[in-house]
Amino acid sequence: MAVPKKKTSKSRRDQRRSHHYVTTGQAESCSNCGETKQRHHVCFSCGYYRGRRVIAHNPAA
Ligand SMILES: [Zn+2]
């Protein structure tokens, strides 16, 4: 089995992990209700996607 010759230092390890973050992605406003929603996702407020209702209407919105 291949075994690392040297211990990975805390600095090296943490530098490698510096890219392991997640981003929220692109946000835009819904064309139907104006609520902020994620791009290419159904609007959670009104349930519309591309001008069409695709999930049941939320009476609270
Ligand atoms: Zn909406």
Short mmCIF file of C-alpha atoms and ligand atoms in Angstrom, two decimals:
data_model
loop_
_atom_site.label_atom_id
_atom_site.label_comp_id
_atom_site.label_asym_id
_atom_site.label_seq_id
_atom_site.Cartn_x
_atom_site.Cartn_y
_atom_site.Cartn_z
CA MET A 1 0.00 0.00 0.00
CA ALA A 2 1.26 3.47 -0.85
CA VAL A 3 2.03 5.46 2.29
CA PRO A 4 2.85 9.21 2.46
CA LYS A 5 6.53 9.75 3.22
CA LYS A 6 5.96 12.91 5.25
CA LYS A 7 3.19 14.02 7.56
CA THR A 8 1.00 16.70 5.97
CA SER A 9 1.48 19.85 8.05
CA LYS A 10 -1.47 21.78 9.45
CA SER A 11 -0.60 24.58 7.04
CA ARG A 12 -0.56 22.27 3.97
CA ARG A 13 -3.74 20.53 5.08
CA ASP A 14 -5.58 23.81 5.69
CA GLN A 15 -4.34 25.30 2.40
CA ARG A 16 -5.78 22.28 0.59
CA ARG A 17 -9.11 22.74 2.39
CA SER A 18 -9.29 26.45 1.64
CA HIS A 19 -11.34 25.63 -1.47
CA HIS A 20 -13.82 23.41 0.37
CA TYR A 21 -16.42 26.10 0.90
CA VAL A 22 -19.90 26.28 -0.63
CA THR A 23 -21.42 29.36 -2.22
CA THR A 24 -25.03 30.45 -2.28
CA GLY A 25 -25.04 30.69 -6.08
CA GLN A 26 -26.83 33.19 -8.28
CA ALA A 27 -29.90 34.99 -6.95
CA GLU A 28 -32.53 36.83 -8.97
CA SER A 29 -36.01 38.21 -8.41
CA CYS A 30 -39.09 36.20 -9.40
CA SER A 31 -40.75 37.46 -12.60
CA ASN A 32 -44.18 36.61 -11.13
CA CYS A 33 -44.09 37.91 -7.55
CA GLY A 34 -40.75 39.77 -7.36
CA GLU A 35 -39.50 37.69 -4.45
CA THR A 36 -35.79 36.83 -4.38
CA LYS A 37 -35.23 33.32 -5.65
CA GLN A 38 -32.37 31.15 -6.84
CA ARG A 39 -31.70 31.02 -10.58
CA HIS A 40 -33.02 27.96 -12.44
CA HIS A 41 -35.11 27.07 -9.37
CA VAL A 42 -38.85 27.19 -8.69
CA CYS A 43 -39.90 30.28 -6.72
CA PHE A 44 -40.57 29.19 -3.14
CA SER A 45 -42.91 32.12 -2.59
CA CYS A 46 -45.44 31.63 -5.42
CA GLY A 47 -44.45 28.26 -6.91
CA TYR A 48 -43.90 29.63 -10.42
CA TYR A 49 -41.18 28.65 -12.84
CA ARG A 50 -40.81 30.27 -16.28
CA GLY A 51 -44.21 31.95 -16.02
CA ARG A 52 -46.08 28.77 -15.09
CA ARG A 53 -47.26 27.48 -11.70
CA VAL A 54 -45.47 24.18 -11.12
CA ILE A 55 -46.13 23.56 -7.39
CA ALA A 56 -49.25 24.13 -5.26
CA HIS A 57 -50.01 27.72 -4.32
CA ASN A 58 -48.86 28.79 -0.85
CA PRO A 59 -51.72 30.81 0.74
CA ALA A 60 -49.28 32.57 3.11
CA ALA A 61 -47.49 34.25 0.19
ZN ZN B 1 -42.55 34.07 -7.24
#
